[in-house]
mmCIF file of N, CA and C and ligand atoms in Angstrom:
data_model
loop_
_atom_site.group_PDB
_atom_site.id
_atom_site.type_symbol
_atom_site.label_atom_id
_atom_site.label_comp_id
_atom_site.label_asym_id
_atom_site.label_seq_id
_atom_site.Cartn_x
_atom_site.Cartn_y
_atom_site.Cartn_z
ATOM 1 N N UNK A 1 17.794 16.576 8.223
ATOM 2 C CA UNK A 1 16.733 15.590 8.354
ATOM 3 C C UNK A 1 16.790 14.617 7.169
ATOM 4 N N UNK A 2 16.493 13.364 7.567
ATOM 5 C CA UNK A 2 16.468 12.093 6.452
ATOM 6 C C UNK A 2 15.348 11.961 6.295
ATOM 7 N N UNK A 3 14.955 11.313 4.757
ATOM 8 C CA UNK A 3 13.921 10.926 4.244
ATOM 9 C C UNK A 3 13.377 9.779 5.423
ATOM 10 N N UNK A 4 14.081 9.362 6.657
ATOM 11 C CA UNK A 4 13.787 8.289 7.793
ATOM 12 C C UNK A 4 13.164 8.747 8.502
ATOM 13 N N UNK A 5 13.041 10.430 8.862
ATOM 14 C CA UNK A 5 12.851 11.517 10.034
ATOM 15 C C UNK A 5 11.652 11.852 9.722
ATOM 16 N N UNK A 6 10.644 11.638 10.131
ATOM 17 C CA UNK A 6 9.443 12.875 9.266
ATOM 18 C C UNK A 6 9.118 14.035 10.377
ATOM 19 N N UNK A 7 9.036 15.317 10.008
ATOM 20 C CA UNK A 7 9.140 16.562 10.432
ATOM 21 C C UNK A 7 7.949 16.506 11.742
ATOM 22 N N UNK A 8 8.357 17.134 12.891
ATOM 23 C CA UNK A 8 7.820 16.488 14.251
ATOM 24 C C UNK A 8 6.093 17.140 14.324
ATOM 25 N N UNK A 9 6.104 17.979 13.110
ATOM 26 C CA UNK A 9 4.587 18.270 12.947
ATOM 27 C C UNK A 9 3.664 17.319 12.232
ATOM 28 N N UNK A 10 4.237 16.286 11.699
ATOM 29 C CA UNK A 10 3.362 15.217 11.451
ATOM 30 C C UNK A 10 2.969 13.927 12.202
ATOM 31 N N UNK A 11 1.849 13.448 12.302
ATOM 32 C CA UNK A 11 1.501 12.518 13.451
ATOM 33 C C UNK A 11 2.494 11.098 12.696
ATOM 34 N N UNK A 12 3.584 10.387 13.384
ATOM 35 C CA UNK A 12 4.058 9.645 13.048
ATOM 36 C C UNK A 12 3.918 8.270 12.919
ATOM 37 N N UNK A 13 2.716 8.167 14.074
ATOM 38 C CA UNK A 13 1.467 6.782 13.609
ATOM 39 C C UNK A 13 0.896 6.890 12.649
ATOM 40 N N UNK A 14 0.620 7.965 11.786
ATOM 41 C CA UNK A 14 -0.007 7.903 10.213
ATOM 42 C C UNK A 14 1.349 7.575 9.271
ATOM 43 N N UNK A 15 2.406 8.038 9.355
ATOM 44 C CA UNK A 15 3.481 7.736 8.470
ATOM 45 C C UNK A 15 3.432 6.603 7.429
ATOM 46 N N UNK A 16 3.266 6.248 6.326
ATOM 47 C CA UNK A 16 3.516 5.003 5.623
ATOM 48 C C UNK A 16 4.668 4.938 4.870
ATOM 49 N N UNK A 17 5.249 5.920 4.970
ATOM 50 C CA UNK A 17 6.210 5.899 3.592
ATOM 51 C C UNK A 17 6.739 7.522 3.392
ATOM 52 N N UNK A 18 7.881 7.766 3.123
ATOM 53 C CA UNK A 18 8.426 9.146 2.317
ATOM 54 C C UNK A 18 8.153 9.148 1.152
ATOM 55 N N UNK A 19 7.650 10.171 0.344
ATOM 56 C CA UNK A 19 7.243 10.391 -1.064
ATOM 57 C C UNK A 19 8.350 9.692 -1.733
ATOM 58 N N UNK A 20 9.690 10.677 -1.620
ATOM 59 C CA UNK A 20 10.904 9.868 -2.061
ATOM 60 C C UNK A 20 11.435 9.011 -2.302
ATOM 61 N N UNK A 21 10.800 7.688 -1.234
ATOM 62 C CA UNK A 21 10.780 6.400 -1.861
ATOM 63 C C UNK A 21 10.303 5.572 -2.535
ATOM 64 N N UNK A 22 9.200 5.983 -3.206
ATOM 65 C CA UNK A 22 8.013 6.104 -4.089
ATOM 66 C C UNK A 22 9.484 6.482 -5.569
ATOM 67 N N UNK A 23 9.216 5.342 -6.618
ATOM 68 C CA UNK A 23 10.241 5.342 -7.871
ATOM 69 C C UNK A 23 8.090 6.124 -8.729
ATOM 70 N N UNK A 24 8.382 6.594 -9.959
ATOM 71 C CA UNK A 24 7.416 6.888 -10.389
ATOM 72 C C UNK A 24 7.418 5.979 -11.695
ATOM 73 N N UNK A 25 6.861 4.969 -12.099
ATOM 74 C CA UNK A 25 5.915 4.257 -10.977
ATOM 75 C C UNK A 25 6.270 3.796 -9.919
ATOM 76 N N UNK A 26 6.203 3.278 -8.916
ATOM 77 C CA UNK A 26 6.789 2.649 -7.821
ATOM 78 C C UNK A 26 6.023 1.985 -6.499
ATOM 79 N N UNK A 27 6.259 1.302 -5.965
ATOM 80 C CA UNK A 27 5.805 0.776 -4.983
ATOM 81 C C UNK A 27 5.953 0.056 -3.695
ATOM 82 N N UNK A 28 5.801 0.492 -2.401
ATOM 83 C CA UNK A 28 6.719 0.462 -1.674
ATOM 84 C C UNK A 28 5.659 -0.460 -0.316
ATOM 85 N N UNK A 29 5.923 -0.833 0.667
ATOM 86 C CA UNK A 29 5.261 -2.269 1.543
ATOM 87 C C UNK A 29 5.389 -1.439 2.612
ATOM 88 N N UNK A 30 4.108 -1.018 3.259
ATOM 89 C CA UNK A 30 4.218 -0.345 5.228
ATOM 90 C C UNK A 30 3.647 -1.550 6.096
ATOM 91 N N UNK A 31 3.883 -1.045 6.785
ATOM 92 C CA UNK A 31 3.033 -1.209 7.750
ATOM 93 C C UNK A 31 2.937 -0.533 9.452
ATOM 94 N N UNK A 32 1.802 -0.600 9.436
ATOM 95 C CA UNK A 32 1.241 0.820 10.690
ATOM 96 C C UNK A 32 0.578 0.318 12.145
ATOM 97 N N UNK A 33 0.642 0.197 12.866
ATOM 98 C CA UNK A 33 -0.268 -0.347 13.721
ATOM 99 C C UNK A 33 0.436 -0.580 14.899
ATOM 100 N N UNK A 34 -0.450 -0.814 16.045
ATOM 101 C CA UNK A 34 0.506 -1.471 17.003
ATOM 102 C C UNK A 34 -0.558 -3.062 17.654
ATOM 103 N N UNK A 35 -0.377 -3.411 18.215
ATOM 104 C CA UNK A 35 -0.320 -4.856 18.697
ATOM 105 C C UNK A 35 -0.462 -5.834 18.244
ATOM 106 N N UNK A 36 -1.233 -7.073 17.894
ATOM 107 C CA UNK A 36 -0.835 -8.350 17.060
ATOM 108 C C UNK A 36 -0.883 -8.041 15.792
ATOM 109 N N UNK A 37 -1.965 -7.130 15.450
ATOM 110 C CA UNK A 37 -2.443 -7.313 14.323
ATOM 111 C C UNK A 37 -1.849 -5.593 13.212
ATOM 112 N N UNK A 38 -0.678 -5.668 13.338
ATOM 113 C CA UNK A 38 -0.417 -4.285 12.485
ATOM 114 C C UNK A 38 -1.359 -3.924 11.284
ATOM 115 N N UNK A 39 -1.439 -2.891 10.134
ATOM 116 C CA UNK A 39 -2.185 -3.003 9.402
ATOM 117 C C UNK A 39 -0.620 -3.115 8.473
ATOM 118 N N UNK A 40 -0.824 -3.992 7.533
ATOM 119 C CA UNK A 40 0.276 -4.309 6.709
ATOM 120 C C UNK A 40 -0.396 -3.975 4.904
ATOM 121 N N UNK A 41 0.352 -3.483 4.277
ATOM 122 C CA UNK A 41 -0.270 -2.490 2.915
ATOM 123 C C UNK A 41 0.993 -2.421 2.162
ATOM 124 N N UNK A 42 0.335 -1.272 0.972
ATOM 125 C CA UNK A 42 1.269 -1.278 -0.210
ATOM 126 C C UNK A 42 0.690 0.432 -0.381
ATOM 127 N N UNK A 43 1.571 0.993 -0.941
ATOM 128 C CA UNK A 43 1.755 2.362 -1.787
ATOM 129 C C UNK A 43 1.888 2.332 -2.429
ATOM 130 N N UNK A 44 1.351 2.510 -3.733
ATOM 131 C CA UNK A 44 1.594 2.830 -5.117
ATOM 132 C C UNK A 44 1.811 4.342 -5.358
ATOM 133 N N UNK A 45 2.397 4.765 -6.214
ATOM 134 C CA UNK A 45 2.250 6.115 -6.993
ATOM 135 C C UNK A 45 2.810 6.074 -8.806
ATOM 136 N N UNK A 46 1.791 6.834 -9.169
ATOM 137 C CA UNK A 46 1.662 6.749 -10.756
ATOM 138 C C UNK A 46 1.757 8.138 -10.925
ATOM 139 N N UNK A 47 2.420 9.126 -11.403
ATOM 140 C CA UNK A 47 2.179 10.264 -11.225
ATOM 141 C C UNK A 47 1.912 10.855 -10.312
ATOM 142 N N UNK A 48 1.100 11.829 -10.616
ATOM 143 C CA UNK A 48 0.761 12.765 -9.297
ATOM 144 C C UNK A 48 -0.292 11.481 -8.022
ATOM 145 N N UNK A 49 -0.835 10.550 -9.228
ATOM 146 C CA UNK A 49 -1.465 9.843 -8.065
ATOM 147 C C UNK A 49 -1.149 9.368 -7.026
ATOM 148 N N UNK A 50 -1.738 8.975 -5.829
ATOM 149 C CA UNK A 50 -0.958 7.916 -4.811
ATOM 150 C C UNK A 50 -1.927 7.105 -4.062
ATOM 151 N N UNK A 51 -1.968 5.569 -4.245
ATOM 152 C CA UNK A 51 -3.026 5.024 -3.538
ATOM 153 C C UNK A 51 -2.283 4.182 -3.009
ATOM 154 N N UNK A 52 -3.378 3.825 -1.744
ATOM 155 C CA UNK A 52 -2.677 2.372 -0.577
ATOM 156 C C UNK A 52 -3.774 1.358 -0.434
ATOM 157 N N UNK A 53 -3.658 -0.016 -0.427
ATOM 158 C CA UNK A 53 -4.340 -1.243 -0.410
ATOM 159 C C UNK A 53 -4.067 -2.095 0.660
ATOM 160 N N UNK A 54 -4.552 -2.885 1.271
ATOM 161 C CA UNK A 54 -3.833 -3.848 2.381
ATOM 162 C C UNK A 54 -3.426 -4.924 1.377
ATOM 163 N N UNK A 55 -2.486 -5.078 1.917
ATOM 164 C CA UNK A 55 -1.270 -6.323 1.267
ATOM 165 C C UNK A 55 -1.612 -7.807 1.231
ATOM 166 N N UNK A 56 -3.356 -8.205 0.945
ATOM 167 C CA UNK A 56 -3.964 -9.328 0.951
ATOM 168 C C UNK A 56 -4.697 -9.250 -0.380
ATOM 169 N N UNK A 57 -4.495 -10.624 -0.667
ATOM 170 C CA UNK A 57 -5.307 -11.086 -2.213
ATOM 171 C C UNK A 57 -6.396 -11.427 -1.455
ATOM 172 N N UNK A 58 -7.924 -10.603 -2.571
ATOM 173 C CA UNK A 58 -8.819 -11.160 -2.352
ATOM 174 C C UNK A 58 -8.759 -12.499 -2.798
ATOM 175 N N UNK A 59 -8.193 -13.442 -3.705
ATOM 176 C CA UNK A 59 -8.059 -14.661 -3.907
ATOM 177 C C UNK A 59 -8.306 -15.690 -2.816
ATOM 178 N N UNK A 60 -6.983 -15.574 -2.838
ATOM 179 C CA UNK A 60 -6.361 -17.043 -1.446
ATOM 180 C C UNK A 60 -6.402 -16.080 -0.053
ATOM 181 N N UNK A 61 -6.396 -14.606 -0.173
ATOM 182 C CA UNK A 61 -5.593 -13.580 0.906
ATOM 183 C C UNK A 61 -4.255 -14.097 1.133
ATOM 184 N N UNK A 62 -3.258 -14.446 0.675
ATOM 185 C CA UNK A 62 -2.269 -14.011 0.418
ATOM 186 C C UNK A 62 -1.425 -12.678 0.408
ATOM 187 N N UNK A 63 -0.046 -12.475 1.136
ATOM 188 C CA UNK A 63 0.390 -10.959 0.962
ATOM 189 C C UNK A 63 0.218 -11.096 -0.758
ATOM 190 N N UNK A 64 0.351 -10.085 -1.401
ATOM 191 C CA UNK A 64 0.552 -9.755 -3.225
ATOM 192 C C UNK A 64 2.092 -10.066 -3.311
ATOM 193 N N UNK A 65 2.896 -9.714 -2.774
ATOM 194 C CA UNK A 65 4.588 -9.755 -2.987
ATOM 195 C C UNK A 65 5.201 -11.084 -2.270
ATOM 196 N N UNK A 66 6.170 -11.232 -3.165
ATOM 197 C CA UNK A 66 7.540 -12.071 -2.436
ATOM 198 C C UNK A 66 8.356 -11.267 -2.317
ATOM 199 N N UNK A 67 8.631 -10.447 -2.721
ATOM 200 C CA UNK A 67 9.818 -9.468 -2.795
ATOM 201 C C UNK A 67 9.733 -8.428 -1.894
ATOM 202 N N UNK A 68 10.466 -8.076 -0.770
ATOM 203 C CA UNK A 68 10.080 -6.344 -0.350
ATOM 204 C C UNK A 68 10.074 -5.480 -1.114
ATOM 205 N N UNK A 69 8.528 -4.710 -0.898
ATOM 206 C CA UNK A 69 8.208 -3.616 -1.932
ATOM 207 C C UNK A 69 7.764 -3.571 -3.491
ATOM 208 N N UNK A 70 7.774 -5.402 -4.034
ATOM 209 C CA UNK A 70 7.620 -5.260 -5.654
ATOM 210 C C UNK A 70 6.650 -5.726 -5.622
ATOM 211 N N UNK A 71 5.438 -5.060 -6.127
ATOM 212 C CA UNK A 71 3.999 -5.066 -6.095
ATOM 213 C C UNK A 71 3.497 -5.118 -8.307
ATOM 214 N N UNK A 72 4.579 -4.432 -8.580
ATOM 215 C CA UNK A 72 3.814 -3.830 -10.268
ATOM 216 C C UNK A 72 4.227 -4.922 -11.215
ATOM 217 N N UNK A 73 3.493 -5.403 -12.365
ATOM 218 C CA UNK A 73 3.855 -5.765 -13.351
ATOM 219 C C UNK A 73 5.123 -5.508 -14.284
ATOM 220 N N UNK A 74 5.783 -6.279 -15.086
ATOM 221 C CA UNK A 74 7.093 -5.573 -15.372
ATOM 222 C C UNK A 74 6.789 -4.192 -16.015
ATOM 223 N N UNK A 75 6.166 -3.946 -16.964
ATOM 224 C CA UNK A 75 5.161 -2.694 -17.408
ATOM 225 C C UNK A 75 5.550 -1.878 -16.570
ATOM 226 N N UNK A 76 4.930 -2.111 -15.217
ATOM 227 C CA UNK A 76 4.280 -1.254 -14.018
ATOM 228 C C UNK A 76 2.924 -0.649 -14.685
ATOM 229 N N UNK A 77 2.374 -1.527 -15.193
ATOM 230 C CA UNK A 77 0.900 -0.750 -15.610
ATOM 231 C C UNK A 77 -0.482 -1.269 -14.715
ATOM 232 N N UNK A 78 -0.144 -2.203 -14.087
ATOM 233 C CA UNK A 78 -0.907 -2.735 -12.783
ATOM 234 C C UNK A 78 -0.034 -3.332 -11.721
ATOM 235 N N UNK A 79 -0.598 -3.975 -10.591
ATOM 236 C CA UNK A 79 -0.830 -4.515 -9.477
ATOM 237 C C UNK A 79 -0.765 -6.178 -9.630
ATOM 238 N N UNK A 80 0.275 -6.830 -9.173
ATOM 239 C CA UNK A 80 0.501 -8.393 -9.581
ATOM 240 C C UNK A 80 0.354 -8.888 -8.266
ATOM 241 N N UNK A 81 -0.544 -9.953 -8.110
ATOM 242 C CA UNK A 81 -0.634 -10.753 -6.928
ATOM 243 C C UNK A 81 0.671 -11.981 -7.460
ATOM 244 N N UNK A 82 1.526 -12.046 -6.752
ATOM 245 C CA UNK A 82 2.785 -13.127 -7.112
ATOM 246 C C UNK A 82 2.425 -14.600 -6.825
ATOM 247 N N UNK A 83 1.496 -14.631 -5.932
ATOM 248 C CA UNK A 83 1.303 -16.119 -5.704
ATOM 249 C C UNK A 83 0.124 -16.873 -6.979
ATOM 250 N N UNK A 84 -0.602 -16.467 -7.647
ATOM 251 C CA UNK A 84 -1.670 -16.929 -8.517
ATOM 252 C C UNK A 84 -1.818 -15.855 -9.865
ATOM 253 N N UNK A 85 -1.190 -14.832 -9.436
ATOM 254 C CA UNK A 85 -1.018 -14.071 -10.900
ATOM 255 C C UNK A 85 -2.093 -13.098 -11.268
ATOM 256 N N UNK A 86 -2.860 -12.793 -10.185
ATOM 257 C CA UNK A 86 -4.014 -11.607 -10.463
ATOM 258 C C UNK A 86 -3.421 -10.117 -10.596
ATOM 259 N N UNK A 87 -4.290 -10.178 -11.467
ATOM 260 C CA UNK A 87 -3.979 -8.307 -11.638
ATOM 261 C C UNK A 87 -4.458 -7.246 -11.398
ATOM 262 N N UNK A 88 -4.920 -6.337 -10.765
ATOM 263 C CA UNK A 88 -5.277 -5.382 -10.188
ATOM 264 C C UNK A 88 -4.948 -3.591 -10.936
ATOM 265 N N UNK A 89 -6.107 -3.372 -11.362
ATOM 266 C CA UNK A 89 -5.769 -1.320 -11.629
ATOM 267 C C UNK A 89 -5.125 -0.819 -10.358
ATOM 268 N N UNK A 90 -4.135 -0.395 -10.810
ATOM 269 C CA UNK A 90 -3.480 0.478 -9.689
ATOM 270 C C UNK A 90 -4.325 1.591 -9.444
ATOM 271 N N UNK A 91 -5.292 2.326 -10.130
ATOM 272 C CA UNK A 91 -6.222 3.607 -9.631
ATOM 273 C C UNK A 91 -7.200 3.131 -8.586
ATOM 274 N N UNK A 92 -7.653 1.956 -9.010
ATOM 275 C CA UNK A 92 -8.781 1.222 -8.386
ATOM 276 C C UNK A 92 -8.820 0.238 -7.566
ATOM 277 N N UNK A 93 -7.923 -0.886 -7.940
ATOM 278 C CA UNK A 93 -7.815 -2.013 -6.888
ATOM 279 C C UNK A 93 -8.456 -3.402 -7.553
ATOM 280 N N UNK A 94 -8.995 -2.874 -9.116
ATOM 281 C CA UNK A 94 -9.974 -4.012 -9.213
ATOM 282 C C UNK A 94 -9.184 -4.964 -9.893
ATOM 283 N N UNK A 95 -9.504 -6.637 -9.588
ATOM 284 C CA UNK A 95 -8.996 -7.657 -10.515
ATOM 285 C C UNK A 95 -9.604 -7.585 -11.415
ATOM 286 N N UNK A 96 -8.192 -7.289 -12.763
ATOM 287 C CA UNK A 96 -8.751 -7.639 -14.258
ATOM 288 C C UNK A 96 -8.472 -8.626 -14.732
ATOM 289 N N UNK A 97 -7.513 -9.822 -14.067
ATOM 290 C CA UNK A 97 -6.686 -10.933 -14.738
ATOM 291 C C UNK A 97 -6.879 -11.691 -13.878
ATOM 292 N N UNK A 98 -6.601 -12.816 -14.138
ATOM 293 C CA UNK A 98 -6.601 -13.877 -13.168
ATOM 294 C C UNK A 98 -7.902 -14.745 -12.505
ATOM 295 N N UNK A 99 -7.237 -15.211 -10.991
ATOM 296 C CA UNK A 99 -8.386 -16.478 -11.212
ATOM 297 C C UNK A 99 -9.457 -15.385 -9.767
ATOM 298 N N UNK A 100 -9.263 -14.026 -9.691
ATOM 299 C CA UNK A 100 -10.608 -13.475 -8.806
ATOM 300 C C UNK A 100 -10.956 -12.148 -9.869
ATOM 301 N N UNK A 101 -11.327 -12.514 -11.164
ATOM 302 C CA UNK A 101 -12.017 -11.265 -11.395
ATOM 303 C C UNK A 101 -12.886 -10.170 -10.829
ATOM 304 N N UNK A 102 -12.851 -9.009 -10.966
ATOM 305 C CA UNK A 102 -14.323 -8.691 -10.434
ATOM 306 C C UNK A 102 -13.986 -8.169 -9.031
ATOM 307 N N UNK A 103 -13.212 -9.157 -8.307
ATOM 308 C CA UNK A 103 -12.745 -8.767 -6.847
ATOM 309 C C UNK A 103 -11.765 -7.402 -7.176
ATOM 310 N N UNK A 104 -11.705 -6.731 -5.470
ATOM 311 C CA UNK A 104 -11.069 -5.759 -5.191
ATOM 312 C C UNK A 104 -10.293 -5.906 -4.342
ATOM 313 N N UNK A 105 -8.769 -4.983 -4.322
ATOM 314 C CA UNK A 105 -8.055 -5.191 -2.989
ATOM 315 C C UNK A 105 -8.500 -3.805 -1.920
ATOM 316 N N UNK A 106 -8.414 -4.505 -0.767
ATOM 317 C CA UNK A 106 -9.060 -2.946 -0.044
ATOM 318 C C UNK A 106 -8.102 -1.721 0.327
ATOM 319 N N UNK A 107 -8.978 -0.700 0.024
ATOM 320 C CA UNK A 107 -8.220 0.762 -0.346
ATOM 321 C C UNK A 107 -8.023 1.113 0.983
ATOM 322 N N UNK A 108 -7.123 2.182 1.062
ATOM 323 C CA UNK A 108 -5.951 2.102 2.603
ATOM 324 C C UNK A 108 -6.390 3.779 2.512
ATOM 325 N N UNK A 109 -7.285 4.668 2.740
ATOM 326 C CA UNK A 109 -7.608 5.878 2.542
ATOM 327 C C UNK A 109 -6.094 6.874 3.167
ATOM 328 N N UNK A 110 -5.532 7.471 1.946
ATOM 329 C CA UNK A 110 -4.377 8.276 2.273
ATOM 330 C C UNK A 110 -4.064 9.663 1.907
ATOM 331 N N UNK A 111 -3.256 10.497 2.473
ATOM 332 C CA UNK A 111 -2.855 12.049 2.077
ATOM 333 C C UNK A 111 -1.894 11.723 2.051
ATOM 334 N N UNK A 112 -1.008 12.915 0.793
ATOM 335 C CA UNK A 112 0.425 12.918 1.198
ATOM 336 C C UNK A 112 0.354 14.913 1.345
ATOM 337 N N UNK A 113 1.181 14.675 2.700
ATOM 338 C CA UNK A 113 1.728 15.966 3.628
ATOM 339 C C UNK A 113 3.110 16.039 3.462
ATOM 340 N N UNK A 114 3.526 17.275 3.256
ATOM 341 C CA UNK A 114 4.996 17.644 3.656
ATOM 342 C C UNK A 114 5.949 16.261 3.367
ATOM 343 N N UNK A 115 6.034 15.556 1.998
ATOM 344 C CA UNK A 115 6.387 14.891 1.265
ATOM 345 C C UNK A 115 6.435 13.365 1.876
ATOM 346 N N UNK A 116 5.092 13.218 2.648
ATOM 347 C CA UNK A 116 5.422 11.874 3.249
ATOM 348 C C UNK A 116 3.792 11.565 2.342
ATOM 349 N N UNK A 117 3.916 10.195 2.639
ATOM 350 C CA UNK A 117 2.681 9.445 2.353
ATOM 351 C C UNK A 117 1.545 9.229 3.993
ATOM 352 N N UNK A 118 0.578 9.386 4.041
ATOM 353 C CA UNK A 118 0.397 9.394 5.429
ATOM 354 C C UNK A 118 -1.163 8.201 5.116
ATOM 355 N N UNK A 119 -1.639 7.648 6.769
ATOM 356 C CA UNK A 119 -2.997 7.356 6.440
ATOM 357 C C UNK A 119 -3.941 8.394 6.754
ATOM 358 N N UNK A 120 -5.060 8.914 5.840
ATOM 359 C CA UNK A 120 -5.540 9.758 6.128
ATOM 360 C C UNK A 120 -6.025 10.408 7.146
ATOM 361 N N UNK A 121 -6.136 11.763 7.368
ATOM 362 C CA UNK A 121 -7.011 12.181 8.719
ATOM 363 C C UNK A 121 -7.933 11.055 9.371
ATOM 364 N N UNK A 122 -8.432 10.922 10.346
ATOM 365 C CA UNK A 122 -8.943 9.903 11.428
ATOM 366 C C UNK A 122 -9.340 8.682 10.987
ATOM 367 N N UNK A 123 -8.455 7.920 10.182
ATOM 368 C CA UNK A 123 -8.206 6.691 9.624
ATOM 369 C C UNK A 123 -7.138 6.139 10.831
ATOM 370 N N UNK A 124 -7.765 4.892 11.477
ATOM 371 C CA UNK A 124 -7.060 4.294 12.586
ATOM 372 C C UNK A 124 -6.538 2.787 11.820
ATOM 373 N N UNK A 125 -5.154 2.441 11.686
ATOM 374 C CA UNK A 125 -4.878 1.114 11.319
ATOM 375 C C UNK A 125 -5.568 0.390 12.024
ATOM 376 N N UNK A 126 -5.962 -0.170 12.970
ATOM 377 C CA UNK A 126 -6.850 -0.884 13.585
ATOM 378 C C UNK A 126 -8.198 -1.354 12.959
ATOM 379 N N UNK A 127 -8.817 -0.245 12.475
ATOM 380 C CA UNK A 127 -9.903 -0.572 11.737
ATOM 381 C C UNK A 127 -9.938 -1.643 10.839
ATOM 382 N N UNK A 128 -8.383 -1.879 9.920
ATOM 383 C CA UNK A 128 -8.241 -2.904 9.230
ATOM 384 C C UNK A 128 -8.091 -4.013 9.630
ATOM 385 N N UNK A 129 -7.833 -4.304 10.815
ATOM 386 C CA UNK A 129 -8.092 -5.763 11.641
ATOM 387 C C UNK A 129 -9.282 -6.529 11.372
ATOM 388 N N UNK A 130 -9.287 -8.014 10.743
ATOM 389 C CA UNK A 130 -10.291 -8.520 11.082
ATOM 390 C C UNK A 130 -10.108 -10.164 11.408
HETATM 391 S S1 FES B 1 -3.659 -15.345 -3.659
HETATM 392 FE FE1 FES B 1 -3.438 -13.755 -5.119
HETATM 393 S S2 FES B 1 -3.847 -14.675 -7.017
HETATM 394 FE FE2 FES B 1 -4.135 -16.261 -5.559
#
């Protein structure tokens, strides 16, 4: 089995990501959903931690990346919106820099199972549609 495969006991509409592809720090771009509106996000992991955000600046809403998957400061000690330069706690989500202080990016509620990153128990991507 490949880190591509996730083990047929996990629901594979929750899937966001293999732990493994997660660098520590690291950060990696899903997305989950099915019809127009996928839910499109980010994974972080800092250690044992692991949080997920949808991939929109409260700013402009803007995705945060130009790059597939590069979300962190060179550091990697926060969360860089690339288009205007906001910064974000990776524990939290909150802007500490930039031109939306105060604002938050919204949290993507997640488990990680049997070394995958998942969206949590009865967390529907859909919900994030708006
Ligand atoms: S859209 Fe993210 S800082 Fe402006």
């Amino acid at each position: 089995m490949t880190e591509a495969e996730p083990p047929r006991e996990l629901d594979v509409e929750r899937v966001l990501c293999a732990l493994g592809e997660l660098a520590d720090p690291g950060t990696r771009a899903f997305r989950v959903g099915r019809g127009d509106w996928p839910l499109s996000g980010l994974v972080v992991r800092r250690g044992a931690e692991v949080h997920a955000y949808v991939n929109r600046c409260p700013h402009a809403g803007h995705p945060l990346n130009l790059r597939p998957h590069e979300f962190l400061t060179a550091d990697s000690s926060l969360l860089l919106c690339h288009s205007h330069g906001a910064l974000f706690e990776i524990a939290t989500g909150l802007c500490v820099a930039g031109p939306c202080p105060g604002a938050r990016l919204r949290r993507v509620p997640v488990e990680v199972a049997a070394g995958y990153v998942l969206l949590a128990a009865g967390v529907r991507a859909e919900a994030f549609a708006d």
